[in-house]
Short mmCIF file of C-alpha atoms in Angstrom, two decimals:
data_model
loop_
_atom_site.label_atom_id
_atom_site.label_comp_id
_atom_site.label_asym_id
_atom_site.label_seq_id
_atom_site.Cartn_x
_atom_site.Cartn_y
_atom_site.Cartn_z
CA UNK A 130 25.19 2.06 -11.30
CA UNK A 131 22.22 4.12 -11.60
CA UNK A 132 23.59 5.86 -14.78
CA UNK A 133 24.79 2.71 -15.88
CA UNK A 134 21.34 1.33 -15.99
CA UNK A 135 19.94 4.13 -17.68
CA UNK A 136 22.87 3.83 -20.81
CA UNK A 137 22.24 -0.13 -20.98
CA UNK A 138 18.62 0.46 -21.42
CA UNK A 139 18.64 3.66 -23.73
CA UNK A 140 16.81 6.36 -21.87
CA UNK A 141 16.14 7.09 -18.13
CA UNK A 142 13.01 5.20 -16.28
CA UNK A 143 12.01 4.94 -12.27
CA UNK A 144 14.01 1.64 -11.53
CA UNK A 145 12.05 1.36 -7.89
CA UNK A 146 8.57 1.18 -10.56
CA UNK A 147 7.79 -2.72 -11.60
CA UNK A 148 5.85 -1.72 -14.16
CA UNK A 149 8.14 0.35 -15.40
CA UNK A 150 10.74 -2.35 -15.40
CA UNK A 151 8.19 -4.59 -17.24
CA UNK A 152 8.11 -2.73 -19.54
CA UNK A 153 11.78 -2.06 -20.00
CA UNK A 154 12.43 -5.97 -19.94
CA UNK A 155 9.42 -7.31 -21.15
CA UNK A 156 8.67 -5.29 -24.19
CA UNK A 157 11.21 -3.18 -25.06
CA UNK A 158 13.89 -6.21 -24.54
CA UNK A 159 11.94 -9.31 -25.57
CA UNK A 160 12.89 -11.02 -22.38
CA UNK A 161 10.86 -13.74 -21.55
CA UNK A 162 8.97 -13.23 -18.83
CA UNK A 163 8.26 -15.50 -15.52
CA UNK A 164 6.02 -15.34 -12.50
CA UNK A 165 2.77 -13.82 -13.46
CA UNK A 166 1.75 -10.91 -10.53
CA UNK A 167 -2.05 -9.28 -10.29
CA UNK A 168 0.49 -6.03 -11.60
CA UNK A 169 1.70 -7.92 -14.22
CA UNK A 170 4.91 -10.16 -15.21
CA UNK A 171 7.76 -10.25 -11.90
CA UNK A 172 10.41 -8.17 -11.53
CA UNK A 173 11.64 -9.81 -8.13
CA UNK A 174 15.22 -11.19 -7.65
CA UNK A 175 14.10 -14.95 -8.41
CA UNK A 176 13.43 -13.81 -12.25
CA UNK A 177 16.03 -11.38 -12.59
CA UNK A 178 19.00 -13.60 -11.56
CA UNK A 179 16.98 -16.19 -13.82
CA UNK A 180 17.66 -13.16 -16.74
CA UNK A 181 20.33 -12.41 -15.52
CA UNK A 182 22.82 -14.84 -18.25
CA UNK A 183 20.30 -13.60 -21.29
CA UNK A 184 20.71 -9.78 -20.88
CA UNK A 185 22.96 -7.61 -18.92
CA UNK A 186 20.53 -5.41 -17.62
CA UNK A 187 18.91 -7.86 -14.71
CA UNK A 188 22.53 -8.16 -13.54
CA UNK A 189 23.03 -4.63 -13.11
CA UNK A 190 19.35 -4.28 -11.83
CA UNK A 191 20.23 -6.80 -9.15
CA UNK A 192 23.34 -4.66 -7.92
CA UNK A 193 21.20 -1.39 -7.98
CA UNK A 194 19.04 -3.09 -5.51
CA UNK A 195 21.92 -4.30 -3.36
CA UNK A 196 23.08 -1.11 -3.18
CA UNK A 197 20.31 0.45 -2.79
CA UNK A 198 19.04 -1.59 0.60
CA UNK A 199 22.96 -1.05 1.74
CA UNK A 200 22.61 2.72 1.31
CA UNK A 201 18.65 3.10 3.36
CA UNK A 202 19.36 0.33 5.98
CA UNK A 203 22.56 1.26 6.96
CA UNK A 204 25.16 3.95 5.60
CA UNK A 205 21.63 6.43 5.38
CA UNK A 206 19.98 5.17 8.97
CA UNK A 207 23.11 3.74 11.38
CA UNK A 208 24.46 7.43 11.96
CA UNK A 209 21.13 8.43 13.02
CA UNK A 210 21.38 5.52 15.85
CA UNK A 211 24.30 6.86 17.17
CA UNK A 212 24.23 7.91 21.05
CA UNK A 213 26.35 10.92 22.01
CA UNK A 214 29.11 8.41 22.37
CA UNK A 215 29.35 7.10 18.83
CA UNK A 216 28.08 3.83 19.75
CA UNK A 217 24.90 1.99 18.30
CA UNK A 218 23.01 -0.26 20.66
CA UNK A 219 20.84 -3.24 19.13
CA UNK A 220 18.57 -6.00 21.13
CA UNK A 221 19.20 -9.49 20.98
CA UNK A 222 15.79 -11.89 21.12
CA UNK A 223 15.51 -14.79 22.85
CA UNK A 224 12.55 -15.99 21.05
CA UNK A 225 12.90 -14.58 17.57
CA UNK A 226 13.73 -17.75 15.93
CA UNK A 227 12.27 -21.41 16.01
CA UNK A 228 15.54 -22.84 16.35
CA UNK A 229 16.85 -21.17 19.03
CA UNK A 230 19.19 -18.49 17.24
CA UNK A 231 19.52 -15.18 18.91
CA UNK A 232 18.39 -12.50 16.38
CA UNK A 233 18.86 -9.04 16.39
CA UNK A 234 16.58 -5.51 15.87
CA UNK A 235 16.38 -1.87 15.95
CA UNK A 236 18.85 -1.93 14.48
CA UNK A 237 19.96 -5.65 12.92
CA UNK A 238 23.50 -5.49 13.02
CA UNK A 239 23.52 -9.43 12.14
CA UNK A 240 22.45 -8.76 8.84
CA UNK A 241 25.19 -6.45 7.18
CA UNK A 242 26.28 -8.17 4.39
CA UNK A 243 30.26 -9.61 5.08
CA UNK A 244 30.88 -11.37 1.48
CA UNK A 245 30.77 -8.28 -0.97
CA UNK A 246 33.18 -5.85 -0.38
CA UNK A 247 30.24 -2.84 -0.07
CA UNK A 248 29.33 -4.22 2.95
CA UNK A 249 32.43 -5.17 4.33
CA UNK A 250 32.53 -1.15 3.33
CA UNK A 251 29.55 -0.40 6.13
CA UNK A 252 31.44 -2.86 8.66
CA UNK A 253 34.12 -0.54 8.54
CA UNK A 254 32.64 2.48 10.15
CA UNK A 255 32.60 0.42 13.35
CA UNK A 256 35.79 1.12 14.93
CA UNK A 257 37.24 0.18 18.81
CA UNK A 258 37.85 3.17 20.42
CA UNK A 259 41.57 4.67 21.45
CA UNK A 260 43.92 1.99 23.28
CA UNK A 261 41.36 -0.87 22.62
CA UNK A 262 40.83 -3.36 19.64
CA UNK A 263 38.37 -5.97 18.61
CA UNK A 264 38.51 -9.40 18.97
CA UNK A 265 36.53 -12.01 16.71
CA UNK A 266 36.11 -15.62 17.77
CA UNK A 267 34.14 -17.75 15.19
CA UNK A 268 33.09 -21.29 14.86
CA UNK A 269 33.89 -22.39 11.37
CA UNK A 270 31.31 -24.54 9.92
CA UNK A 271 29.65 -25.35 12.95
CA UNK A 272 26.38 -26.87 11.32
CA UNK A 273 28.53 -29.31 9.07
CA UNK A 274 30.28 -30.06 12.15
CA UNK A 275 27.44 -31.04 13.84
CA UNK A 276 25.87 -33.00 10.64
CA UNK A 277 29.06 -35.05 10.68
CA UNK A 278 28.81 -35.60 15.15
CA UNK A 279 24.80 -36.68 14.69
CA UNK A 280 25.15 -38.63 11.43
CA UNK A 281 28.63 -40.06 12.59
CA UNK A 282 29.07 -40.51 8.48
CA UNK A 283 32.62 -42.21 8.39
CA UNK A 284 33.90 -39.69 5.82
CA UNK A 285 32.79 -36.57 7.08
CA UNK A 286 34.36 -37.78 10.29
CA UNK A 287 37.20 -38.16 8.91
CA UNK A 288 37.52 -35.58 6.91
CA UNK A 289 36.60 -32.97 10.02
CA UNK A 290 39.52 -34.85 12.40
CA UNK A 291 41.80 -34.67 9.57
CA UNK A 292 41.19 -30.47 9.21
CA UNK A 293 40.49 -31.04 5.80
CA UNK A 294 38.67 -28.37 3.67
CA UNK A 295 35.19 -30.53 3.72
CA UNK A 296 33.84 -28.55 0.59
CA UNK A 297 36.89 -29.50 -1.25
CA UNK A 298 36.99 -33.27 -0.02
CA UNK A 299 32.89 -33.14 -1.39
CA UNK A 300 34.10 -32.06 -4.65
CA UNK A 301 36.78 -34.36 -5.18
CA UNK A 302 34.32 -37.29 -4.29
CA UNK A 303 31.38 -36.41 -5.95
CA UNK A 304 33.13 -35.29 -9.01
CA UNK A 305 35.74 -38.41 -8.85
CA UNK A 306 38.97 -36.89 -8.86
CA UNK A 307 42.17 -36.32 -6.91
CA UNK A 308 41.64 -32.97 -4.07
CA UNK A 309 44.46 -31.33 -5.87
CA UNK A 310 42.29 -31.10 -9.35
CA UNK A 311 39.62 -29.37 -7.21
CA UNK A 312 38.51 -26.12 -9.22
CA UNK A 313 37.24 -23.16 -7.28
CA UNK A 314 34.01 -23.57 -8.75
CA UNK A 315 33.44 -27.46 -8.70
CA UNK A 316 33.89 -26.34 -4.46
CA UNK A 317 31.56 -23.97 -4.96
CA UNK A 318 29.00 -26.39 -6.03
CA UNK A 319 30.06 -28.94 -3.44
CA UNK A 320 29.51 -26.15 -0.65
CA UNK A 321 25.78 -25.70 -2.04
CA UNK A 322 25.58 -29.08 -1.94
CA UNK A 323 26.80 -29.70 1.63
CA UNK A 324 24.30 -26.98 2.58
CA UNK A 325 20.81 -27.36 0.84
CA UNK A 326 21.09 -31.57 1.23
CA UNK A 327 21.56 -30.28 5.12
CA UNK A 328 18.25 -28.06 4.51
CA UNK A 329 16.40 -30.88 2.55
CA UNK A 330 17.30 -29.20 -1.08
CA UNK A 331 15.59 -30.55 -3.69
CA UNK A 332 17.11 -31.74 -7.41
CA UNK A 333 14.68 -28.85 -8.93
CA UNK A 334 16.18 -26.06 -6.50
CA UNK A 335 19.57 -27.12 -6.70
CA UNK A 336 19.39 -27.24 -10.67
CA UNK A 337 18.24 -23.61 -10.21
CA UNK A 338 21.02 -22.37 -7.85
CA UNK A 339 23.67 -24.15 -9.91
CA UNK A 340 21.90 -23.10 -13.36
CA UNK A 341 22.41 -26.50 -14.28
CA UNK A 342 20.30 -29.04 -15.52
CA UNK A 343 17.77 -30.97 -13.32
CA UNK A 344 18.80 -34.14 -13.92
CA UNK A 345 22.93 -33.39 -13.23
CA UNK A 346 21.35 -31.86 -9.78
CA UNK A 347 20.09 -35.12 -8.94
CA UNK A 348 23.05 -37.12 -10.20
CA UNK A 349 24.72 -34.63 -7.90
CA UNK A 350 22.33 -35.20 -4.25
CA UNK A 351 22.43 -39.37 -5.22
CA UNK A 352 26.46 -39.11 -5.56
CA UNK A 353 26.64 -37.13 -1.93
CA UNK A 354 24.23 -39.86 -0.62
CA UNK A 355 26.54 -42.56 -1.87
CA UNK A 356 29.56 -41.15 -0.77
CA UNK A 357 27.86 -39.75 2.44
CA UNK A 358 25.87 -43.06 3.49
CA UNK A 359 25.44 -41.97 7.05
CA UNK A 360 24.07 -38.14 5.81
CA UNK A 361 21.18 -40.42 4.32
CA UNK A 362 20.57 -42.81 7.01
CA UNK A 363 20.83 -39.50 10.40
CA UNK A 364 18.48 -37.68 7.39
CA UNK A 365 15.85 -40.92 7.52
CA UNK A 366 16.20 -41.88 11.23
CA UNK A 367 15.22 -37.94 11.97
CA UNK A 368 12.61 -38.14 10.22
CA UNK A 369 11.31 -41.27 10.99
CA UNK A 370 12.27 -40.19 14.83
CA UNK A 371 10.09 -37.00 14.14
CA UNK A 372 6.86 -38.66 13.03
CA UNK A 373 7.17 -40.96 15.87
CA UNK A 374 7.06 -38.34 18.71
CA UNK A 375 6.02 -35.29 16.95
CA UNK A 376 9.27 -33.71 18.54
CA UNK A 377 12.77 -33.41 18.18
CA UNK A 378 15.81 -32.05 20.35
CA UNK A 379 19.23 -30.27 20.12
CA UNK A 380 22.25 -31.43 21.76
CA UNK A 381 21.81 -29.78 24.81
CA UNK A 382 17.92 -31.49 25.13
CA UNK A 383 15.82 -28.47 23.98
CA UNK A 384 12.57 -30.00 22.39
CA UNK A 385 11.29 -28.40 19.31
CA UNK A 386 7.21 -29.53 18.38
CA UNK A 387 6.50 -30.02 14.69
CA UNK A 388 3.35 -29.56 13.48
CA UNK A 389 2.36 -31.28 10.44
CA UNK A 390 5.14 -34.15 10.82
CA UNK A 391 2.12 -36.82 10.35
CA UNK A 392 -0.23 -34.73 7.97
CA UNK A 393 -1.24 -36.07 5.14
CA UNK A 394 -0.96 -33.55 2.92
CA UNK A 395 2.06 -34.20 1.04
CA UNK A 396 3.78 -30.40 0.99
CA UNK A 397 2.93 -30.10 4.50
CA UNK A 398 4.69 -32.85 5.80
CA UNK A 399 7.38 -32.56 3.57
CA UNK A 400 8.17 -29.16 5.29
CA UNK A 401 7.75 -30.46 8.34
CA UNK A 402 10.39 -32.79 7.36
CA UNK A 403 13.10 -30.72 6.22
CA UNK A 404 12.58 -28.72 9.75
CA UNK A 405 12.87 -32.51 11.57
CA UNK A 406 16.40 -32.99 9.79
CA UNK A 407 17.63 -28.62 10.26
CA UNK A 408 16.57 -28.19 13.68
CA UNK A 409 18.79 -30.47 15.93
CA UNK A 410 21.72 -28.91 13.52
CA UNK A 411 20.57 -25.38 13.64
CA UNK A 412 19.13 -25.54 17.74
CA UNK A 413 22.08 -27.31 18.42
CA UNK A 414 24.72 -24.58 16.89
CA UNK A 415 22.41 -22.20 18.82
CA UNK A 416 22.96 -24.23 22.17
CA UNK A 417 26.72 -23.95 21.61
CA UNK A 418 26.99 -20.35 20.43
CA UNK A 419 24.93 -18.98 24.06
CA UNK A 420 26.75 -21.87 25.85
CA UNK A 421 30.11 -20.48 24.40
CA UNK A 422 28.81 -16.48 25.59
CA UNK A 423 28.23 -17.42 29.20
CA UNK A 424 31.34 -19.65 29.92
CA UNK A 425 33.23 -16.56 28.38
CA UNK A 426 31.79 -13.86 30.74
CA UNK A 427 32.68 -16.64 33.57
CA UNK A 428 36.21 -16.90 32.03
CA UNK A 429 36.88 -13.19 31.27
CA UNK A 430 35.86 -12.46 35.19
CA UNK A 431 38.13 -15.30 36.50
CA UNK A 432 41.24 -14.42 34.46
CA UNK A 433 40.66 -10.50 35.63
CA UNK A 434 40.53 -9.33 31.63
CA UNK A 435 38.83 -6.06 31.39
CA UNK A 436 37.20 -6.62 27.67
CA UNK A 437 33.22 -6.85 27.17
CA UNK A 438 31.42 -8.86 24.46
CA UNK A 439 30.02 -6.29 22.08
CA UNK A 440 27.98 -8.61 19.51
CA UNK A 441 27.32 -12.11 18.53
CA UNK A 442 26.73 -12.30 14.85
CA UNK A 443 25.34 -16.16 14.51
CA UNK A 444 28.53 -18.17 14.70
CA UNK A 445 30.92 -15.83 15.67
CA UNK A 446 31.19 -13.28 19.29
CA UNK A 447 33.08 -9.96 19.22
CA UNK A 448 34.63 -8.38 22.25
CA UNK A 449 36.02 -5.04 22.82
CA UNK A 450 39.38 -5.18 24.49
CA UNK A 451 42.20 -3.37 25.47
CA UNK A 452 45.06 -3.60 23.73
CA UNK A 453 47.23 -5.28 25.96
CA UNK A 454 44.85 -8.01 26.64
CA UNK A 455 43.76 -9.09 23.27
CA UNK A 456 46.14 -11.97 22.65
CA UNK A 457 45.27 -13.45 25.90
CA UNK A 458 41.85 -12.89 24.96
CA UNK A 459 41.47 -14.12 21.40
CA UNK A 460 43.65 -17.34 22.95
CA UNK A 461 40.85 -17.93 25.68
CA UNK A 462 37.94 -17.40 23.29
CA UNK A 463 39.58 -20.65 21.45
CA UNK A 464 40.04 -22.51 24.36
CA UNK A 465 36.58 -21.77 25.94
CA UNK A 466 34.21 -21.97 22.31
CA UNK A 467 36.30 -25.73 21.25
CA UNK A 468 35.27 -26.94 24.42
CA UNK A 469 31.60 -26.18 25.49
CA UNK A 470 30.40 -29.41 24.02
CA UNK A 471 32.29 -32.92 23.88
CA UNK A 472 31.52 -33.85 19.96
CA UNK A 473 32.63 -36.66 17.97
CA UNK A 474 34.74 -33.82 15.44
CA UNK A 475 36.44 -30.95 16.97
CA UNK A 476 35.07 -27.71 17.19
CA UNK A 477 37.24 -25.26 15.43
CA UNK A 478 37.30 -21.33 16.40
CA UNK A 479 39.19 -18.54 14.22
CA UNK A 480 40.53 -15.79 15.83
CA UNK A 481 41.16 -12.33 14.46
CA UNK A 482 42.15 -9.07 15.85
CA UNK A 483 41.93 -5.69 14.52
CA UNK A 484 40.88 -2.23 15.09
CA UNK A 485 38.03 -2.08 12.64
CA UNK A 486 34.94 -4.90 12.33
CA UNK A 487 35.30 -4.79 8.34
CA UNK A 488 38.91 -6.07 8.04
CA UNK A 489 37.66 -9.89 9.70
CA UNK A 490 37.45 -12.57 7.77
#
């Protein structure tokens, strides 16, 4: 990639230097440039994926970088972590997040990337050992599945008791057509969707992601309110709820305090708002996910399985069992996560087993 870089701009330059990429971009390229820095015109990822369908250079700037972080944060530093045993201990905080989502340091082993296939690459390296494989039990969608139990919206309802692929039913109703005509990328844009209107998205950031214009992004967000009448009024009645007591809770009762909920200044509360409408979703999932590790210890103990729980990455645990016991386990790690919580959708739970953490999902 590196040399790749250096043939697509014409001579060799320090790629880590900003102002040597300025200059590279900027004036050798006649790109136009963005965010003005005390250094100078930005180089950061905003403005290069913002280049990136101008010039092919940002593109392969932008995979440099990936690969780059992928190389000093894990394939260069996890090996070092290693005990005499071959295993790499993290720590899980309690209190990392606001919402109530374990996180993980020293090192983060929630952060390796899963969707490109370099860091499915790093995954790999983490192996079960001899006679033992690994078992992965994770919610799918749980935060869309808990948007559709709070706002009780009739056709996200619906469309999670039905198992229906809810990206796909967004897409067929927001771009009018049958589910069958879905294209891969109109349910691409109907996932975004279904995300950033969850984390109070606006038409201008949406138009970005998409690269389309502003005013289709709004089309788009006043379509999924339409079709999604009960999204808009749970997104109101939490914030309206919010203001009122300057709190709000997860399923489970935890309180979160919201400071700037009845500010006047305009941004302020505005962020205070979109936290009002993500944190019963996002403290809730959290409430399930720990709920879901301590009623599995209790199960695992009671059934007499010898596994352990090795990690919990977000939605999903992963246990180290032996071989022998990891149908039995992967079938109780269903049964236990769908039921923690009665909801007004099912919770779902995929299981896979394998010998290696990079061949899930």
């Amino acid at each position: 990639t590196e040399q790749e870089i250096y043939d697509e701009a014409g001579h060799a330059f320090n790629i880590a230097s900003p102002k040597q990429l300025q200059e590279v971009l900027f004036v050798e390229r006649k790109l136009p440039p963005g965010k003005k820095t005390k250094s100078g015109f930005s180089t950061d990822t905003s403005v290069l994926e913002d280049l990136a369908s101008a010039d092919p250079l940002p593109e392969k700037i932008l995979e440099y970088r990936a690969l780059a972080k992928l190389k000093s944060t894990y394939a260069d530093a996890l090996p070092e972590l290693a005990d005499e045993n071959g295993r790499i201990h993290t720590s899980f905080i309690q209190t990392g997040t606001a919402t109530g989502r374990l996180s993980s340091r020293d090192p983060n082993l929630q952060n390796i990337p899963v969707r490109e296939e370099n860091g499915r690459q790093i995954r790999r390296a983490f192996l079960a050992p001899p006679g033992s494989l690994l078992v992965s039990a994770d919610y799918s969608q749980i935060e869309l599945t808990l948007l559709a139990h709070f706002s009780e919206d009739e056709n996200l309802v619906q469309a999670f008791r039905a198992g229906i692929d809810v990206h796909a039913r967004t897409a067929a109703l927001i771009f009018g057509c049958f589910p069958e005509a879905v294209t891969p990328e109109m349910r691409r844009t109907a996932k975004t969707i279904n995300f950033g209107v969850m984390y109070g998205m606006s038409a201008f950031r949406l138009a970005n992601q998409l690269r389309i214009p502003r005013g289709r992004a709004a089309a788009f967000i006043n379509t999924y309110f339409a079709t999604y009448a009960g999204v808009a009024r749970f997104i109101a009645e939490a914030k309206e709820k919010a203001a009122r007591d300057g709190w709000v809770q997860t399923i489970l009762g935890r309180r979160r305090y919201i400071r700037g909920i009845r500010s006047t200044n305009r941004n302020e509360r505005a962020a205070a708002e979109r936290i009002a409408v993500n944190s019963p979703i996002q403290g809730s999932a959290a409430d399930i996910v720990k709920t879901a590790m301590l009623r599995m210890r209790e199960a695992m103990a009671k059934e007499g399985l010898h596994g352990k729980m090795l990690l919990q990455v977000h939605d999903e645990l992963i246990f180290e069992v032996p071989e022998k016991e990891a149908e039995k386990t992967g079938a109780l790690a269903r049964q236990v996560m769908e039921s923690v919580v009665p909801l007004r959708v099912p919770l779902r739970v995929s299981v896979e087993t394998g010998p290696c953490w990079g061949d899930f999902h």
